[in-house]
Coordinates of C-alpha atoms and ligand atoms in Angstrom, one line a residue:
X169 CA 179.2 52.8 2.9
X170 CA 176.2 55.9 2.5
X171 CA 176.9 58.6 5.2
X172 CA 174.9 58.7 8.3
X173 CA 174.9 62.0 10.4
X174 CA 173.7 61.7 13.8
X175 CA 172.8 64.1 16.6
X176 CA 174.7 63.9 19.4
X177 CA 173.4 64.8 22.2
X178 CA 177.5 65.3 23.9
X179 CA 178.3 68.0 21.5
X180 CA 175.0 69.2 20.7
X181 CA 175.7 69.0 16.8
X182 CA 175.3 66.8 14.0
X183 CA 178.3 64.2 13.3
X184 CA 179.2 62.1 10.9
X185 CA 179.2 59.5 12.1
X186 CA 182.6 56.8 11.9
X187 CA 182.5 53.1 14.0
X188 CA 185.9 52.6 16.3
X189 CA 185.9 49.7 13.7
X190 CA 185.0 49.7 9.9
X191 CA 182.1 47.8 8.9
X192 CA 180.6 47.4 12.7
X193 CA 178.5 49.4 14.8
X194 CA 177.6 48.2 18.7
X195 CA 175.0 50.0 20.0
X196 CA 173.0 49.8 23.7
X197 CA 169.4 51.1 24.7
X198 CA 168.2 51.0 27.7
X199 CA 165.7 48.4 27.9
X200 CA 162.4 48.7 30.0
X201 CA 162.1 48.6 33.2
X202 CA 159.6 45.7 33.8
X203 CA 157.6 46.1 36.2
X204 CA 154.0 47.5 34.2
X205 CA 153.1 47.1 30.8
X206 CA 155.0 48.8 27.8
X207 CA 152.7 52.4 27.0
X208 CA 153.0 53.8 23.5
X209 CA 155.5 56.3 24.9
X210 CA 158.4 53.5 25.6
X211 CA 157.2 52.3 21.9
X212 CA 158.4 55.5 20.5
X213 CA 162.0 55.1 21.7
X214 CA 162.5 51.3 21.3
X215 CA 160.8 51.9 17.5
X216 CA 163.9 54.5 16.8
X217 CA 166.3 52.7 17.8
X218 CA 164.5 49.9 15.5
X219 CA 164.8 51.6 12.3
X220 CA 168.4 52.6 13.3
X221 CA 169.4 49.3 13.5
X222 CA 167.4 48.2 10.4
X223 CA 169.2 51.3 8.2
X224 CA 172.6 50.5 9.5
X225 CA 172.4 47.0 8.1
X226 CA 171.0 47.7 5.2
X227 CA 173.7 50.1 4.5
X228 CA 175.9 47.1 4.9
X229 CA 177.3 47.1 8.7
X230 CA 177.4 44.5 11.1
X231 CA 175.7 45.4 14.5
X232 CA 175.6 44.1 17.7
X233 CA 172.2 46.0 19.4
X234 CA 172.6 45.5 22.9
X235 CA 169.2 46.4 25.0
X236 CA 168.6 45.5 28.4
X237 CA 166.0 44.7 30.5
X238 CA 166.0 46.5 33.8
X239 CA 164.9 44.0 36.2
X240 CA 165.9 45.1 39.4
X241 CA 167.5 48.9 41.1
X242 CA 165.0 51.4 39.6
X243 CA 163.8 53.0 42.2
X244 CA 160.3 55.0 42.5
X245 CA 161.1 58.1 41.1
X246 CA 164.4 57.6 39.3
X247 CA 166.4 58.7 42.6
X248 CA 168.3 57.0 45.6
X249 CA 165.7 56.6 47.5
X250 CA 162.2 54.7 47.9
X251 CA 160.8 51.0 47.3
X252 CA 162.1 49.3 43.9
X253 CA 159.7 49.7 41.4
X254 CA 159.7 45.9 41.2
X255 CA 159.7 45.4 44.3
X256 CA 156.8 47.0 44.8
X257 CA 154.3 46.0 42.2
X258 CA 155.5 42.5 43.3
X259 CA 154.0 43.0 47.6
X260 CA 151.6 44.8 45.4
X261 CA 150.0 42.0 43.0
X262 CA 150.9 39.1 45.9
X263 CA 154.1 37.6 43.4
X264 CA 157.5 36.7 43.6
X265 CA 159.8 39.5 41.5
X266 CA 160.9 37.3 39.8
X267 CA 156.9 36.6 38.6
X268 CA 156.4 40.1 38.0
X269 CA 159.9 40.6 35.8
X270 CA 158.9 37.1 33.6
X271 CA 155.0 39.0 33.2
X272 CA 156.0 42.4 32.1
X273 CA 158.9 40.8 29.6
X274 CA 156.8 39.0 28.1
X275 CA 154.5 41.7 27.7
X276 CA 157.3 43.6 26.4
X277 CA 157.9 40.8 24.0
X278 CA 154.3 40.4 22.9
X279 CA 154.4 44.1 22.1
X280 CA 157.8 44.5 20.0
X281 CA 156.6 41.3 18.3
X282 CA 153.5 43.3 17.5
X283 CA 155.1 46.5 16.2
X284 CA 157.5 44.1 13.9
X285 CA 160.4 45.4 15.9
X286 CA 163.9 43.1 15.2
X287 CA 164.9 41.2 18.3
X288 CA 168.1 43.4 19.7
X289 CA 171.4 40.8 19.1
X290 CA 172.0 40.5 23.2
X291 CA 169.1 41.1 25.9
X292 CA 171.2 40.9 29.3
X293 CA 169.1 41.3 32.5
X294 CA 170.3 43.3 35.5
X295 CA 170.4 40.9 37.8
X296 CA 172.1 38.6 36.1
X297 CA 174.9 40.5 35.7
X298 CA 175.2 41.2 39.6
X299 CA 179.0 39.7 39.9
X300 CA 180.3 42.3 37.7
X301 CA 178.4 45.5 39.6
X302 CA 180.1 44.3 42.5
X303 CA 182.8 43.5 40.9
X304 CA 182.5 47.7 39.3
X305 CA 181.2 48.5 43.0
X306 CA 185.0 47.2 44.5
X307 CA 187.0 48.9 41.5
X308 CA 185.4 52.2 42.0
X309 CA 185.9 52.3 45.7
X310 CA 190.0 50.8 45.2
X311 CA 190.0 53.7 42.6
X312 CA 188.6 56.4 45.3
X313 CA 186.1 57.2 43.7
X314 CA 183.4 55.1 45.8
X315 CA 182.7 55.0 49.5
X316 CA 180.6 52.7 51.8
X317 CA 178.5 54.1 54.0
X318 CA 176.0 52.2 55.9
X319 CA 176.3 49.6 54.0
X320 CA 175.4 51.4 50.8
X321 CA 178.5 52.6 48.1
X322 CA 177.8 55.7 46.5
X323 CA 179.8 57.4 43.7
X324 CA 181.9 60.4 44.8
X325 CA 180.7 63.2 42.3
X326 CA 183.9 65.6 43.8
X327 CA 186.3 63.3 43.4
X328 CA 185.4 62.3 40.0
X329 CA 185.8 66.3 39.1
X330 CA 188.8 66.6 41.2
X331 CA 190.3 64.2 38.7
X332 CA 189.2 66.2 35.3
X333 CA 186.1 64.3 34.9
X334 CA 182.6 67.0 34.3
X335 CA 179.9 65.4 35.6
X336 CA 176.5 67.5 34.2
X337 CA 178.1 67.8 30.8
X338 CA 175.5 65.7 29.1
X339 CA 172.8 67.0 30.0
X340 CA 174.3 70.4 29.9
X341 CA 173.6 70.9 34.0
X342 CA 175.3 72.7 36.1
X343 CA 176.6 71.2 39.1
X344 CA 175.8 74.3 41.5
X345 CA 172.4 74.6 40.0
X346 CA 171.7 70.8 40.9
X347 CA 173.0 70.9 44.2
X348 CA 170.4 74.2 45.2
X349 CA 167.8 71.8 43.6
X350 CA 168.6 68.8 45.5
X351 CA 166.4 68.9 48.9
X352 CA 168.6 66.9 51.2
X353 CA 166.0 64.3 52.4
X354 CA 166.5 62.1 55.5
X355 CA 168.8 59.0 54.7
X356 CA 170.4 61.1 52.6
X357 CA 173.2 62.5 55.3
X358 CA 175.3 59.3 54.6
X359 CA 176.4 61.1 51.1
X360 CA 179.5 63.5 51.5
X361 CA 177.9 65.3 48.7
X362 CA 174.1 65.2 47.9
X363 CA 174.4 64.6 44.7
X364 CA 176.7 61.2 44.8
X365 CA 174.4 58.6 43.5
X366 CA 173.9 55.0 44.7
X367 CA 176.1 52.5 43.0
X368 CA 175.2 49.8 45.8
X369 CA 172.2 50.2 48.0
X370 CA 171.8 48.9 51.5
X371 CA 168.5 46.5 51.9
X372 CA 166.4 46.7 54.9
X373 CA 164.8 43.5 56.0
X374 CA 161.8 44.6 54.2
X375 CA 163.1 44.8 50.7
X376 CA 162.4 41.9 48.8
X377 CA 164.7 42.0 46.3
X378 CA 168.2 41.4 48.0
X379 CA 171.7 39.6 47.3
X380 CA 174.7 38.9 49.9
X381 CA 178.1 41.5 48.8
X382 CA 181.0 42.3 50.7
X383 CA 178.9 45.7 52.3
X384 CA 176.2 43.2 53.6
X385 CA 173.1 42.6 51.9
X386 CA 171.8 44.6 49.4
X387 CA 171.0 45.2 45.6
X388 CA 172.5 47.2 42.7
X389 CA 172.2 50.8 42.1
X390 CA 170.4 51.6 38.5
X391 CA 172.9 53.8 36.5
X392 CA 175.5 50.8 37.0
X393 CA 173.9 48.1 35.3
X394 CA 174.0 50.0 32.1
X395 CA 177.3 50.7 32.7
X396 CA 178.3 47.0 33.1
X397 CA 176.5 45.4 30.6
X398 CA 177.3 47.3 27.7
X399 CA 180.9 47.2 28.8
X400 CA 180.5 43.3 28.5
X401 CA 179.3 43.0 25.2
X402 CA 180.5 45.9 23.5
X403 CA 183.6 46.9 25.5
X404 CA 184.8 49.7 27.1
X405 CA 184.3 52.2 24.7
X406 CA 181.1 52.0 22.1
X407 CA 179.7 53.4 18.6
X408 CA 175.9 54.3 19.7
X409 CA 173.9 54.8 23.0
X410 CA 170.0 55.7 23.1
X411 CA 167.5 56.3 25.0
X412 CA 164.9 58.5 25.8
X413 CA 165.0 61.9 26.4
X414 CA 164.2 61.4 30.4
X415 CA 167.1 59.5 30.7
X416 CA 169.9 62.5 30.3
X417 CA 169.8 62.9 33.4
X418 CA 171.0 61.2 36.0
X419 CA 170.7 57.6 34.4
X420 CA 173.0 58.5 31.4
X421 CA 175.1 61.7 33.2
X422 CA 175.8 58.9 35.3
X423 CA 176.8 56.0 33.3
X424 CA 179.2 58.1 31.5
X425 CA 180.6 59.4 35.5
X426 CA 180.9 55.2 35.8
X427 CA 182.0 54.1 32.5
X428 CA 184.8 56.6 32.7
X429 CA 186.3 56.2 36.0
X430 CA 186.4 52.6 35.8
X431 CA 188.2 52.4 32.2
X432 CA 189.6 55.7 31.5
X433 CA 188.0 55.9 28.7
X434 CA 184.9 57.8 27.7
X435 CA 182.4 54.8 27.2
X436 CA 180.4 56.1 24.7
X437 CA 181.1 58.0 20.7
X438 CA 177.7 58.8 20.0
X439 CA 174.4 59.6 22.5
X440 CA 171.5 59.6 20.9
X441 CA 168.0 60.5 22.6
X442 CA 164.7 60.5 21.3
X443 CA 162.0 62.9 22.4
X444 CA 159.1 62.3 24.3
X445 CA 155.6 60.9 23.4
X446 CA 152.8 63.4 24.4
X447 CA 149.2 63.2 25.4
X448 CA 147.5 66.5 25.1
X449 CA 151.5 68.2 24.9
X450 CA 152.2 66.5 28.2
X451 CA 155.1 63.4 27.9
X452 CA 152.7 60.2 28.1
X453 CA 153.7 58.2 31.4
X454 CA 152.7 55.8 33.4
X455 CA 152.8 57.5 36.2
X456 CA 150.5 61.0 35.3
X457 CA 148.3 58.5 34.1
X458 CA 147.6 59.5 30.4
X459 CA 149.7 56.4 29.1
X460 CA 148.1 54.4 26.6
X461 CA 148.5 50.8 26.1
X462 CA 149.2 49.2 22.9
X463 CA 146.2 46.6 23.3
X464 CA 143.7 49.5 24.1
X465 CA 144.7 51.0 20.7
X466 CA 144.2 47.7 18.8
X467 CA 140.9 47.2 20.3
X468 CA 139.5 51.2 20.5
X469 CA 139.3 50.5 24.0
X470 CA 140.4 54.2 25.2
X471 CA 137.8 57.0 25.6
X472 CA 139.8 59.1 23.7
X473 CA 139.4 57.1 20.6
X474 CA 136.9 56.3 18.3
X475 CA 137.9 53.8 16.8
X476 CA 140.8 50.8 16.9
X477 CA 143.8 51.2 14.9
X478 CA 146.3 48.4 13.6
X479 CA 149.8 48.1 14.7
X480 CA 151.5 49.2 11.6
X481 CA 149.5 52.2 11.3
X482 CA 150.6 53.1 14.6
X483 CA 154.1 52.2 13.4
X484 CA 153.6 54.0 10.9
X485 CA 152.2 57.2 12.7
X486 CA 155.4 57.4 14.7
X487 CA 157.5 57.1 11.6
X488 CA 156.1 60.5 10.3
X489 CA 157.7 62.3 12.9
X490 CA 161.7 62.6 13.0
X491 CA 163.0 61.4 16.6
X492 CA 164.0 64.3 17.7
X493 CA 160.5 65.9 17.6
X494 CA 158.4 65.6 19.8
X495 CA 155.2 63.9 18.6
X496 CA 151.7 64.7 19.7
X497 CA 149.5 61.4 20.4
X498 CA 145.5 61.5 18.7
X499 CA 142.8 60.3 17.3
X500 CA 142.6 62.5 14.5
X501 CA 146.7 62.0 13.5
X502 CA 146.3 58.4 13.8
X503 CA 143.0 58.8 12.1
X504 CA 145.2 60.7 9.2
X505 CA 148.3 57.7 9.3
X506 CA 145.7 55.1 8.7
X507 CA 144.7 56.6 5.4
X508 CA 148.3 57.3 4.4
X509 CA 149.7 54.2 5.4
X510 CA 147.5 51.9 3.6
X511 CA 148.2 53.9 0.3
X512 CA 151.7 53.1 0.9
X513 CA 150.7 49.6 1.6
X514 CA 148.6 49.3 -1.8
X515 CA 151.7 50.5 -3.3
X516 CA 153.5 47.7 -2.0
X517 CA 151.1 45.1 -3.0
X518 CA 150.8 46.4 -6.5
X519 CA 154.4 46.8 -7.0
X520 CA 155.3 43.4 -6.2
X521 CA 152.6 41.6 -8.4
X522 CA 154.7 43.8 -10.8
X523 CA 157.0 43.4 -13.6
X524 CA 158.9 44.6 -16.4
X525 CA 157.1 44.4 -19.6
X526 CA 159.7 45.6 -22.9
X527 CA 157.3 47.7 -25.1
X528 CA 158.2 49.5 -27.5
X529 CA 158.3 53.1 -25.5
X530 CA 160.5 55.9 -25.6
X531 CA 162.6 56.8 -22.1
X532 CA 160.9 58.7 -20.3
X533 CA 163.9 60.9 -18.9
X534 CA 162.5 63.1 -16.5
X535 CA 159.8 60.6 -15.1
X536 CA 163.1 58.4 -14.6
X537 CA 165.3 61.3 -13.1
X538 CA 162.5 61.8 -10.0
X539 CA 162.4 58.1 -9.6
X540 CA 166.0 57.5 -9.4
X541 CA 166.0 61.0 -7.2
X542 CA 163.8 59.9 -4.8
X543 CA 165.3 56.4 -4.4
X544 CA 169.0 58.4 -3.3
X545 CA 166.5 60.9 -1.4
X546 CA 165.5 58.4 0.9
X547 CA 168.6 57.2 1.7
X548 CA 169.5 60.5 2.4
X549 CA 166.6 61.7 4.5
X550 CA 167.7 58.6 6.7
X551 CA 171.3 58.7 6.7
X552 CA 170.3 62.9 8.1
X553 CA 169.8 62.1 11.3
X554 CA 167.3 59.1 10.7
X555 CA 164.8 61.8 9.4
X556 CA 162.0 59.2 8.7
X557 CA 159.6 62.1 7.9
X558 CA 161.6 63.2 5.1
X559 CA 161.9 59.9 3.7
X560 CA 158.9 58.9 3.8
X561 CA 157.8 61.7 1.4
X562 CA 160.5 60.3 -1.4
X563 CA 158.3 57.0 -0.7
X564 CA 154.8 58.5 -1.6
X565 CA 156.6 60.3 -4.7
X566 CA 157.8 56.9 -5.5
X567 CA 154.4 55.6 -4.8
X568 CA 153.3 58.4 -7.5
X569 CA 154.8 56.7 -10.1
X570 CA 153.2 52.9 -8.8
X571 CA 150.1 53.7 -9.3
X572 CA 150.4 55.3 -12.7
X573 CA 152.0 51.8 -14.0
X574 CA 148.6 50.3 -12.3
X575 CA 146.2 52.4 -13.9
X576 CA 147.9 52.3 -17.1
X577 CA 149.3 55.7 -17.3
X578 CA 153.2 54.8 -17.2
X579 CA 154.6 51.5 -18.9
X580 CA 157.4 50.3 -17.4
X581 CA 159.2 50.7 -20.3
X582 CA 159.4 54.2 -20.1
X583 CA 161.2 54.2 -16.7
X584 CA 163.6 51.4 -18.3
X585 CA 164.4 48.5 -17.6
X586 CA 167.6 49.3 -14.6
X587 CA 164.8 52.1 -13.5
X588 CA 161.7 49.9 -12.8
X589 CA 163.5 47.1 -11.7
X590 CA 165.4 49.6 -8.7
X591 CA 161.6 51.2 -8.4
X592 CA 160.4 47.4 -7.4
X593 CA 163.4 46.4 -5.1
X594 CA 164.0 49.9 -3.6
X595 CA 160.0 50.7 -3.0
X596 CA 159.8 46.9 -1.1
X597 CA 163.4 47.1 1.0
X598 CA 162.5 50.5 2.3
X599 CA 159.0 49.9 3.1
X600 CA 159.5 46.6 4.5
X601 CA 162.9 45.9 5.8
X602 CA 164.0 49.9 6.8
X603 CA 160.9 51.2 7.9
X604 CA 159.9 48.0 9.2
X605 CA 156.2 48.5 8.3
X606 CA 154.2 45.3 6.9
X607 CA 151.1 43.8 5.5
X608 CA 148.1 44.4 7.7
X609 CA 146.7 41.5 9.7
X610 CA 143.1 41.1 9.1
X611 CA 142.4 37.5 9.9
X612 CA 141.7 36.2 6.6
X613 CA 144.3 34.6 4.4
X614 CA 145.7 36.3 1.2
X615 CA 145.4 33.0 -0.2
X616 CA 142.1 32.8 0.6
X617 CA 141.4 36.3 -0.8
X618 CA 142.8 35.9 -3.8
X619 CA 140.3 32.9 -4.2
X620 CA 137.6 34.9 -3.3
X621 CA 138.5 37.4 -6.0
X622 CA 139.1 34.7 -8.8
X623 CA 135.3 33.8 -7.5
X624 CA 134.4 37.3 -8.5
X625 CA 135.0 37.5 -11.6
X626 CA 133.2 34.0 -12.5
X627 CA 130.4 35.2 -10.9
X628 CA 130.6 38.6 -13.0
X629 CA 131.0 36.8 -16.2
X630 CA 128.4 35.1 -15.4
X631 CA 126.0 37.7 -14.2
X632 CA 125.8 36.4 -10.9
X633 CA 125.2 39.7 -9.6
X634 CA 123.9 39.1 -6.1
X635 CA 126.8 36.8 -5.8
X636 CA 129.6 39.4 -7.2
X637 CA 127.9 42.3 -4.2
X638 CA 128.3 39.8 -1.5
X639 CA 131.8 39.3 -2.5
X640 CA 132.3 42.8 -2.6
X641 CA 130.4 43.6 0.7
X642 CA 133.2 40.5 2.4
X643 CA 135.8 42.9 1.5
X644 CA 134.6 45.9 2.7
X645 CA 133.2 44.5 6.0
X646 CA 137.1 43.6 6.3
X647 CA 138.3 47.1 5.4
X648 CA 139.4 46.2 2.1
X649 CA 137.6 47.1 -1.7
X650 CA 137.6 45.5 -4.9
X651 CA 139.4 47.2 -7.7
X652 CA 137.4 46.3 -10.5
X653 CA 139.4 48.3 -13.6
X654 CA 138.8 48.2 -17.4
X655 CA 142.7 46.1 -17.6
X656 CA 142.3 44.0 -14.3
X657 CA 140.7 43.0 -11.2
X658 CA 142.4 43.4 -7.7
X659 CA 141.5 44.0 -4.4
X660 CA 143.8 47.2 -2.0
X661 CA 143.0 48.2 1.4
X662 CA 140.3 51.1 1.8
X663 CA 142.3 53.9 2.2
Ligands
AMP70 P1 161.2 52.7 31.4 O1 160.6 51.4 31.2 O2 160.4 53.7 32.1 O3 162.6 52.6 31.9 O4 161.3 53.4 29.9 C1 161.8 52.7 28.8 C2 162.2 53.7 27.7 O5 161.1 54.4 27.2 C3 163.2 54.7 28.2 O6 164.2 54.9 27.1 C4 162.4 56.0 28.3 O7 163.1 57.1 28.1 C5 161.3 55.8 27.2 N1 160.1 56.6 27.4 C6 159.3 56.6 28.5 N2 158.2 57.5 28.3 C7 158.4 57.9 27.0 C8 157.6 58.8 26.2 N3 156.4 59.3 26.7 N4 158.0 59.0 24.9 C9 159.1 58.4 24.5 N5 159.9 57.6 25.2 C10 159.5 57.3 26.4
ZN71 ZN1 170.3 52.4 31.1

């Protein structure tokens, strides 16, 4: 198996990284919250975790990707108090919850779809994993480490430290600092400490969202539905969990408060977070109103673009940028992506039409070194920390060498046989299946293209001439050009 090294966020360093059991990795995200449509910001994240899952399989592990959907306890403003953010939008818009969950996952569907993201192996909902927060809800309080008050449980932040757990050491807070920035606000008095969080939440008669428990009615806190589902499908204790860099704190400081006192265990090896998407350097959320919806991108429908960019060029956009970075959102570096992507993208088009012709050419032994180097170099750059940036760049030096076979300037011969034939597979798996990128959609059939072009050249040999420039002027209406070279005839996206 290659080497990965993450970044974990627990112990600030880079690991290597080792599964509790050879050969398998489970990992959990924290899905959406669904109550508004996916923004380019959640894209970022989701698209990490994406690629992560993509390069652990291809470098031969079995994963179970476990990402939720968060369809009920996320409160306005990520605290204990205020309306459910479902709740809400659904008194809001005149629907059931339930109406407003089923509209924004789909959405959220639509939009992964889109982005060619792989369907995680388990999507569990909060709510319908209720029996087992209550079920987490009585544990905790038999273990003393939860108490009812008013009909609401919250999780007993002293206790927990009492007994040797260090709640704040994710996110690297300190728990005097927190409690002098915590405002004790009304409703708040029935915590023995202000910062014990909600783990079961007491409904008025005027929350919608509501189901009976042995504390009365009421719904689940957040932080515990992560903690109960993963548990569920990937047991007590876990390879991988992500997220976004927001969630440190409280949503994962808190799940790991959870996970712990309820198996003993520390639930989770490796915590990964990605950094933010920014508008103008500020993080891109719904909520400051910058946030940018994947269809308004696709159509140019945003007044601070001038122009609509395909899905995989966002993709790709995102890809040039390590996770860990954060990633500044415009029209000029999309602008930039568009051209580099669709070179890459000729690339693949040319190198799969492709093959290995025996000539009658000596080795080219340095030309073949930087291939093979940049072939391990990607698989590198990835396995460091899923640097995407970095491997990309081994994929445009592979390119290099692509489009000197095309044009005549390489044989494939002198790269040998082994060589070319790894230059073919490698260029296509990493493009495709690691990075997840793919051919653009334009609405016309490649089928149908390549007819077109086979058209082309009958009318050239014929001297159809006004014939051959309406061809031509087809393809670039549709953002493609014809390739018309002394040893063949294609077509390749404009780049
Ligand atoms: P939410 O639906 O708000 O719970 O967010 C879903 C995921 O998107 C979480 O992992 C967030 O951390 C992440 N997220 C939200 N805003 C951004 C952003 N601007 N850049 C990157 N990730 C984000
Ligand atoms: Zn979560």
């Amino acid at each position: 198996m290659r080497e990965l090294k993450i970044y974990n966020t627990l112990s600030r360093k880079k690991e290597v990284f080792t599964p509790l059991t050879e050969g398998y990795v489970g990992m959990y995200v924290c899905g959406p919250t669904v109550y508004s449509n996916a923004h380019l910001g959640n894209v970022r994240t989701f698209l990490t975790f994406d690629v992560l899952f993509r390069f652990l399989r291809s470098i031969g592990y079995k994963v179970r990707y476990v990402r939720n959907i968060t369809d009920v306890g996320h409160l306005v403003g990520d605290g204990d108090e205020g309306e459910d953010k479902i709740g809400k939008m659904a008194k809001l818009e005149q629907l059931e919850p339930m109406e407003v969950v089923q509209r924004y996952t789909n959405d959220f569907h639509e939009v992964l779809k889109q982005f060619n993201f792989l369907p995680p192996s388990v999507e569990p909902t909060a709510t319908g994993h209720l029996i087992e927060q209550i079920e987490a809800v009585k544990d905790l309080i038999g273990k003393g480490l939860a108490y009812e008050s008013n009909g609401s449980v919250y999780f007993d932040i002293n206790k927990y430290n009492e007994q040797g757990g260090n709640y704040g050491k994710l996110s690297g807070r300190i728990l005097e600092d927190l409690l002098n920035e915590t405002r004790v606000l009304d409703g708040q008095s029935e915590k023995r400490n202000p910062l014990d969080f909600a783990i079961w939440k007491n409904a008025s008669p005027e929350h919608i969202m509501q189901w009976p428990s042995p504390w009365g009615m009421g719904f689940p806190g957040w932080h515990l539905e992560c903690s109960c589902m993963s548990a569920k499908y990937l047991g007590n204790q876990f390879d991988i969990h992500g997220g976004g860099m927001d969630l440190k704190f409280p949503h994962h400081e808190c799940e790991i408060a959870q996970g712990t006192s309820l198996t003993g265990q520390e639930p989770v090896r490796y915590w990964m977070h990605t950094n933010m998407l920014t508008v103008n350097g500020q993080k891109m959320s719904k909520s400051l109103g910058n946030s940018f919806l994947p269809a308004q991108l696709f159509k140019g429908d945003h007044e601070l673009l001038d122009q609509a960019y395909s899905p995989m060029t966002v993709r790709f956009f995102m890809l040039q940028s390590q996770y860990r970075s954060t990633l500044d959102f415009s029209n000029d570096a999309l602008k930039g992506s568009q051209k580099a992507f669709r070179r890459l993208l000729n690339g693949f088009r040319m190198i799969k039409s492709m093959s290995f012709e025996s000539e009658d050419v000596a080795i080219d032994e340095k030309k073949k070194a930087i291939v093979e180097d940049a072939i391990e170099g990607f698989y590198t750059a990835l396995g460091d920390d899923l640097n995407t940036a970095v491997g990309i760049a081994h994929l445009f030096t592979l390119l290099k060498y692509i489009n000197m076979m095309y044009m005549n300037q390489l044989q494939s011969s002198a790269l040998g046989e082994e060589t070319f034939n790894k230059l073919k597979t490698k260029y296509q798996e990493f493009f495709e299946e690691i990075l997840g990128l793919s051919e653009e959609e334009n609405g016309t059939d490649t089928s149908v293209l390549n007819g077109m072009l086979e058209l082309y050249k009958e009318y050239k040999a014929n001297r159809q001439f006004d014939k051959v420039d309406q061809i031509r002027a087809y393809f670039k209406d549709n953002g493609m050009v014809i390739k018309d070279l002394k040893h063949r005839i294609d077509w390749a996206w404009e780049e």
